[in-house]
Tab-separated table of C-alpha atoms in Angstrom:
chain	number	residue	atom	x	y	z
A	16	UNK	CA	99.165	56.362	98.040
A	17	UNK	CA	95.457	55.774	97.395
A	18	UNK	CA	95.153	54.002	100.750
A	19	UNK	CA	96.705	56.807	102.767
A	20	UNK	CA	94.301	59.049	104.642
A	21	UNK	CA	94.509	62.820	104.545
A	22	UNK	CA	92.368	65.902	104.958
A	23	UNK	CA	90.969	67.017	101.588
A	24	UNK	CA	89.433	70.440	100.989
A	25	UNK	CA	85.852	69.560	100.072
A	26	UNK	CA	83.948	72.884	100.273
A	27	UNK	CA	84.562	76.567	100.903
A	28	UNK	CA	82.021	79.123	102.155
A	29	UNK	CA	82.414	82.834	101.403
A	30	UNK	CA	80.073	85.491	102.805
A	31	UNK	CA	80.634	89.194	102.013
A	32	UNK	CA	84.098	88.673	100.590
A	33	UNK	CA	85.068	91.251	97.935
A	34	UNK	CA	82.225	91.285	95.358
A	35	UNK	CA	80.938	87.871	96.495
A	36	UNK	CA	77.748	88.220	98.540
A	37	UNK	CA	77.373	84.529	99.283
A	38	UNK	CA	79.007	81.517	97.670
A	39	UNK	CA	79.744	77.888	98.574
A	40	UNK	CA	82.380	76.291	96.355
A	41	UNK	CA	82.581	72.496	96.048
A	42	UNK	CA	85.860	70.793	95.171
A	43	UNK	CA	86.584	67.470	93.505
A	44	UNK	CA	88.527	64.757	95.315
A	45	UNK	CA	91.498	65.106	92.967
A	46	UNK	CA	93.119	68.134	91.337
A	47	UNK	CA	91.038	71.300	90.852
A	48	UNK	CA	91.662	74.025	88.290
A	49	UNK	CA	90.643	77.691	88.601
A	50	UNK	CA	90.217	79.278	85.183
A	51	UNK	CA	88.853	82.612	84.029
A	52	UNK	CA	89.673	86.001	82.587
A	53	UNK	CA	91.711	88.563	84.481
A	54	UNK	CA	89.561	90.042	87.227
A	55	UNK	CA	87.113	87.133	87.265
A	56	UNK	CA	87.883	86.319	90.927
A	57	UNK	CA	90.521	83.571	90.937
A	58	UNK	CA	92.865	85.493	93.242
A	59	UNK	CA	89.902	86.588	95.358
A	60	UNK	CA	89.138	82.966	96.243
A	61	UNK	CA	92.805	82.005	96.699
A	62	UNK	CA	93.424	84.940	99.037
A	63	UNK	CA	90.449	83.925	101.180
A	64	UNK	CA	91.917	80.416	101.323
A	65	UNK	CA	95.292	81.804	102.377
A	66	UNK	CA	93.851	83.921	105.192
A	67	UNK	CA	92.541	80.798	106.937
A	68	UNK	CA	95.533	78.548	106.168
A	69	UNK	CA	98.031	81.136	107.459
A	70	UNK	CA	95.772	82.417	110.258
A	71	UNK	CA	96.944	85.816	109.066
A	72	UNK	CA	94.483	88.615	108.379
A	73	UNK	CA	96.770	91.494	107.424
A	74	UNK	CA	97.472	89.992	103.996
A	75	UNK	CA	101.001	91.336	103.990
A	76	UNK	CA	103.064	89.551	101.362
A	77	UNK	CA	100.340	87.375	99.869
A	78	UNK	CA	97.191	89.320	98.921
A	79	UNK	CA	96.612	89.130	95.159
A	80	UNK	CA	100.140	87.835	94.471
A	81	UNK	CA	98.716	85.245	92.084
A	82	UNK	CA	97.655	88.144	89.836
A	83	UNK	CA	100.299	90.819	90.413
A	84	UNK	CA	103.643	90.782	92.223
A	85	UNK	CA	103.337	94.478	93.141
A	86	UNK	CA	99.789	94.245	94.473
A	87	UNK	CA	99.014	96.307	97.592
A	88	UNK	CA	95.452	95.110	98.156
A	89	UNK	CA	94.305	95.307	101.788
A	90	UNK	CA	91.866	93.365	103.944
A	91	UNK	CA	89.359	96.211	104.216
A	92	UNK	CA	89.196	96.414	100.405
A	93	UNK	CA	88.293	92.733	100.230
A	94	UNK	CA	85.752	92.977	103.042
A	95	UNK	CA	83.960	96.108	101.898
A	96	UNK	CA	84.179	95.164	98.199
A	97	UNK	CA	86.157	98.046	96.749
A	98	UNK	CA	85.553	98.614	93.027
A	99	UNK	CA	87.119	101.155	90.669
A	100	UNK	CA	84.641	103.544	89.070
A	101	UNK	CA	86.935	105.562	86.839
A	102	UNK	CA	90.353	105.838	85.233
A	103	UNK	CA	91.577	108.383	87.806
A	104	UNK	CA	91.805	105.826	90.664
A	105	UNK	CA	88.357	106.726	91.987
A	106	UNK	CA	86.618	103.885	93.793
A	107	UNK	CA	83.551	103.015	95.790
A	108	UNK	CA	82.544	100.276	98.251
A	109	UNK	CA	79.817	97.692	97.757
A	110	UNK	CA	79.137	97.604	101.523
A	111	UNK	CA	78.533	100.898	103.294
A	112	UNK	CA	76.671	99.694	106.392
A	113	UNK	CA	78.082	97.666	109.272
A	114	UNK	CA	78.301	94.006	108.327
A	115	UNK	CA	80.031	90.687	109.001
A	116	UNK	CA	82.027	88.433	106.669
A	117	UNK	CA	82.825	84.728	106.829
A	118	UNK	CA	85.493	82.514	105.267
A	119	UNK	CA	85.174	78.813	106.130
A	120	UNK	CA	86.946	75.728	104.787
A	121	UNK	CA	85.394	72.277	105.054
A	122	UNK	CA	87.973	69.480	105.295
A	123	UNK	CA	86.976	65.837	104.765
A	124	UNK	CA	88.987	62.770	105.723
A	125	UNK	CA	89.465	60.574	102.688
A	126	UNK	CA	89.162	57.299	104.614
A	127	UNK	CA	86.152	57.892	106.868
A	128	UNK	CA	84.432	60.888	105.262
A	129	UNK	CA	84.393	62.736	108.602
A	130	UNK	CA	84.355	66.523	108.229
A	131	UNK	CA	85.696	69.463	110.182
A	132	UNK	CA	85.561	73.187	109.441
A	133	UNK	CA	88.092	75.953	110.051
A	134	UNK	CA	87.369	79.586	109.376
A	135	UNK	CA	87.306	83.216	110.379
A	136	UNK	CA	84.498	85.741	110.807
A	137	UNK	CA	84.971	89.520	110.615
A	138	UNK	CA	82.814	92.347	112.003
A	139	UNK	CA	83.328	95.598	110.089
A	140	UNK	CA	82.514	99.100	111.332
A	141	UNK	CA	82.182	101.023	108.063
A	142	UNK	CA	82.334	104.506	109.615
A	143	UNK	CA	85.867	103.903	110.906
A	144	UNK	CA	86.885	100.789	108.898
A	145	UNK	CA	87.629	99.035	112.186
A	146	UNK	CA	87.708	95.235	111.919
A	147	UNK	CA	87.086	92.655	114.646
A	148	UNK	CA	87.931	89.024	113.933
A	149	UNK	CA	87.240	85.596	115.341
A	150	UNK	CA	88.940	82.381	114.224
A	151	UNK	CA	86.870	79.254	114.748
A	152	UNK	CA	86.891	75.482	114.313
A	153	UNK	CA	84.198	72.867	114.732
A	154	UNK	CA	83.569	69.242	113.887
A	155	UNK	CA	81.140	68.336	111.139
A	156	UNK	CA	80.450	69.845	107.697
A	157	UNK	CA	79.564	73.422	106.785
A	158	UNK	CA	76.087	73.950	108.287
A	159	UNK	CA	73.042	74.273	106.064
A	160	UNK	CA	72.630	77.946	107.037
A	161	UNK	CA	76.188	78.655	105.780
A	162	UNK	CA	76.916	80.824	108.847
A	163	UNK	CA	73.990	83.110	108.139
A	164	UNK	CA	71.243	83.985	110.602
A	165	UNK	CA	68.376	81.511	110.227
A	166	UNK	CA	65.577	82.878	108.109
A	167	UNK	CA	67.641	85.695	106.599
A	168	UNK	CA	70.602	86.308	104.326
A	169	UNK	CA	72.510	88.244	106.987
A	170	UNK	CA	75.911	86.810	107.871
A	171	UNK	CA	76.444	85.876	111.512
A	172	UNK	CA	78.553	88.259	113.576
A	173	UNK	CA	81.409	87.142	115.824
A	174	UNK	CA	79.080	87.043	118.836
A	175	UNK	CA	76.461	85.067	116.919
A	176	UNK	CA	79.073	82.542	115.772
A	177	UNK	CA	80.172	82.102	119.399
A	178	UNK	CA	76.569	81.561	120.530
A	179	UNK	CA	75.932	79.077	117.704
A	180	UNK	CA	79.052	77.054	118.566
A	181	UNK	CA	78.182	76.999	122.266
A	182	UNK	CA	74.632	75.876	121.560
A	183	UNK	CA	75.348	73.164	118.979
A	184	UNK	CA	78.659	71.524	119.923
A	185	UNK	CA	80.224	69.817	122.901
A	186	UNK	CA	83.161	71.618	124.478
A	187	UNK	CA	85.750	69.383	122.823
A	188	UNK	CA	84.129	69.710	119.378
A	189	UNK	CA	84.664	73.429	118.764
A	190	UNK	CA	87.084	76.298	119.332
A	191	UNK	CA	87.048	80.042	118.820
A	192	UNK	CA	89.427	82.881	119.570
A	193	UNK	CA	90.814	86.105	118.143
A	194	UNK	CA	94.477	85.262	118.791
A	195	UNK	CA	95.980	84.272	115.438
A	196	UNK	CA	99.148	82.621	116.821
A	197	UNK	CA	97.154	80.333	119.095
A	198	UNK	CA	94.763	79.400	116.298
A	199	UNK	CA	97.642	78.803	113.862
A	200	UNK	CA	99.363	76.431	116.298
A	201	UNK	CA	96.194	74.369	116.760
A	202	UNK	CA	95.479	74.506	113.030
A	203	UNK	CA	98.865	73.035	112.099
A	204	UNK	CA	99.392	70.726	115.076
A	205	UNK	CA	95.877	69.296	115.427
A	206	UNK	CA	93.331	70.175	112.760
A	207	UNK	CA	95.672	69.633	109.780
A	208	UNK	CA	97.528	66.721	111.341
A	209	UNK	CA	100.990	68.133	112.059
A	210	UNK	CA	102.157	70.573	109.363
A	211	UNK	CA	105.503	72.306	109.736
A	212	UNK	CA	104.576	75.786	110.964
A	213	UNK	CA	107.537	77.383	109.169
A	214	UNK	CA	107.945	75.426	105.949
A	215	UNK	CA	104.277	75.050	104.976
A	216	UNK	CA	103.397	78.792	104.830
A	217	UNK	CA	106.696	79.585	103.118
A	218	UNK	CA	106.230	76.959	100.414
A	219	UNK	CA	102.547	77.805	99.911
A	220	UNK	CA	103.263	81.537	99.541
A	221	UNK	CA	105.958	80.800	96.977
A	222	UNK	CA	103.701	78.458	95.006
A	223	UNK	CA	100.824	80.951	94.624
A	224	UNK	CA	102.612	83.482	92.341
A	225	UNK	CA	104.508	80.781	90.430
A	226	UNK	CA	105.477	81.753	86.876
A	227	UNK	CA	106.028	79.108	84.192
A	228	UNK	CA	108.750	81.110	82.414
A	229	UNK	CA	111.114	81.111	85.388
A	230	UNK	CA	114.681	79.925	84.705
A	231	UNK	CA	115.749	76.532	86.015
A	232	UNK	CA	118.324	77.902	88.459
A	233	UNK	CA	115.846	80.476	89.814
A	234	UNK	CA	113.159	77.799	90.102
A	235	UNK	CA	115.434	75.522	92.149
A	236	UNK	CA	116.533	78.339	94.447
A	237	UNK	CA	113.021	79.694	94.876
A	238	UNK	CA	110.911	76.555	95.180
A	239	UNK	CA	113.103	73.543	95.995
A	240	UNK	CA	116.272	74.404	97.925
A	241	UNK	CA	116.571	76.981	100.670
A	242	UNK	CA	120.312	77.378	100.039
A	243	UNK	CA	121.370	80.004	97.518
A	244	UNK	CA	124.836	78.584	96.726
A	245	UNK	CA	123.726	75.893	94.280
A	246	UNK	CA	125.757	74.359	91.440
A	247	UNK	CA	123.158	73.544	88.810
A	248	UNK	CA	125.415	71.223	86.786
A	249	UNK	CA	126.232	69.156	89.867
A	250	UNK	CA	122.547	69.105	90.728
A	251	UNK	CA	121.658	67.907	87.223
A	252	UNK	CA	124.198	65.089	87.449
A	253	UNK	CA	122.909	64.069	90.875
A	254	UNK	CA	119.343	64.005	89.570
A	255	UNK	CA	120.379	61.866	86.582
A	256	UNK	CA	122.198	59.422	88.861
A	257	UNK	CA	119.196	59.353	91.151
A	258	UNK	CA	116.944	58.605	88.184
A	259	UNK	CA	119.148	55.703	87.057
A	260	UNK	CA	119.367	54.369	90.608
A	261	UNK	CA	115.615	54.620	91.070
A	262	UNK	CA	115.000	52.803	87.787
A	263	UNK	CA	117.391	50.037	88.841
A	264	UNK	CA	115.708	49.758	92.240
A	265	UNK	CA	112.279	49.510	90.614
A	266	UNK	CA	113.537	46.757	88.258
A	267	UNK	CA	115.094	44.920	91.203
A	268	UNK	CA	111.853	45.170	93.162
A	269	UNK	CA	109.955	43.704	90.207
A	270	UNK	CA	112.459	40.836	90.055
A	271	UNK	CA	112.053	40.255	93.787
A	272	UNK	CA	108.273	40.025	93.379
A	273	UNK	CA	108.687	37.514	90.537
A	274	UNK	CA	111.112	35.470	92.642
A	275	UNK	CA	108.626	35.494	95.513
A	276	UNK	CA	105.973	34.114	93.176
A	277	UNK	CA	108.371	31.398	91.962
A	278	UNK	CA	109.289	30.585	95.561
A	279	UNK	CA	105.613	30.280	96.459
A	280	UNK	CA	104.959	27.959	93.525
A	281	UNK	CA	107.998	25.868	94.483
A	282	UNK	CA	106.844	25.614	98.110
A	283	UNK	CA	103.447	24.427	96.911
A	284	UNK	CA	105.139	21.888	94.635
A	285	UNK	CA	107.441	20.718	97.444
A	286	UNK	CA	104.477	20.210	99.800
A	287	UNK	CA	102.676	18.119	97.186
A	288	UNK	CA	105.835	16.092	96.479
A	289	UNK	CA	106.230	15.339	100.200
A	290	UNK	CA	102.595	14.223	100.396
A	291	UNK	CA	103.175	12.035	97.347
A	292	UNK	CA	106.137	10.381	99.085
A	293	UNK	CA	104.018	9.734	102.177
A	294	UNK	CA	101.323	8.149	100.027
A	295	UNK	CA	103.887	5.944	98.232
A	296	UNK	CA	105.272	4.798	101.571
A	297	UNK	CA	101.822	3.892	102.908
A	298	UNK	CA	100.938	2.053	99.706
A	299	UNK	CA	104.156	0.051	100.003
A	300	UNK	CA	103.382	-0.798	103.645
A	301	UNK	CA	99.866	-1.853	102.720
A	302	UNK	CA	101.200	-4.106	99.956
A	303	UNK	CA	103.640	-5.689	102.386
A	304	UNK	CA	100.833	-6.317	104.890
A	305	UNK	CA	98.692	-7.792	102.144
A	306	UNK	CA	101.459	-10.180	101.149
A	307	UNK	CA	101.986	-11.207	104.795
């Protein structure tokens, strides 16, 4: 498995996302853990990740599900940074002037270290809460300006992202478009190497709100098997038999490897024995010639 290549999430750039003004997260090559108190922003980061991986900006069915099953959080709340200011459901926004937001994922190939970035940029009209979006992809790592206008902290708009891509990349090294279905197809088929467009989002959405106290039968139905008519006892027995069979196969494979080593040693011995016979024959011939 260590020799297999895959696309690993290496960095994530967030601009004007919920209460985050600007942040670039770096990930380890292996497993990463998000820890923190309730409300510390774990779901905020995961939801940004999901928006890009699903190419879905309405958030229906997945926003904040890692924190609450009955969450009704919306995209505009994330973008404008809605915060509660009282116990009577009063709230205010952190961003009250027109602005742009960016979510970008940097993916690095584990064998060559080559990077590519996929993301989305939003333009928000605060007077009407209208949102314009642009999905994008480009080769290479997250740029040093982190999708902000050079010399300032202002996040690039959709038009500025387009102009930057056109100016800095060859035609085959970038893509942008507002159509989510088209971007999703390219994301799964090309950028992520051929993910199943139906199974991947379904499995990922189920994994996000996973609860450790779920019953075994519910866990199997929810996360492993699509069928609902499942006999748990039969499944247990099948798993046990599979475990025994796998253990036997592993032992047999180890025996095969040992036999291969023995066979190799024997072949080496046989070659040396044959050479020894040839030498004995030549010595005998030489002795006969000497006697003659």
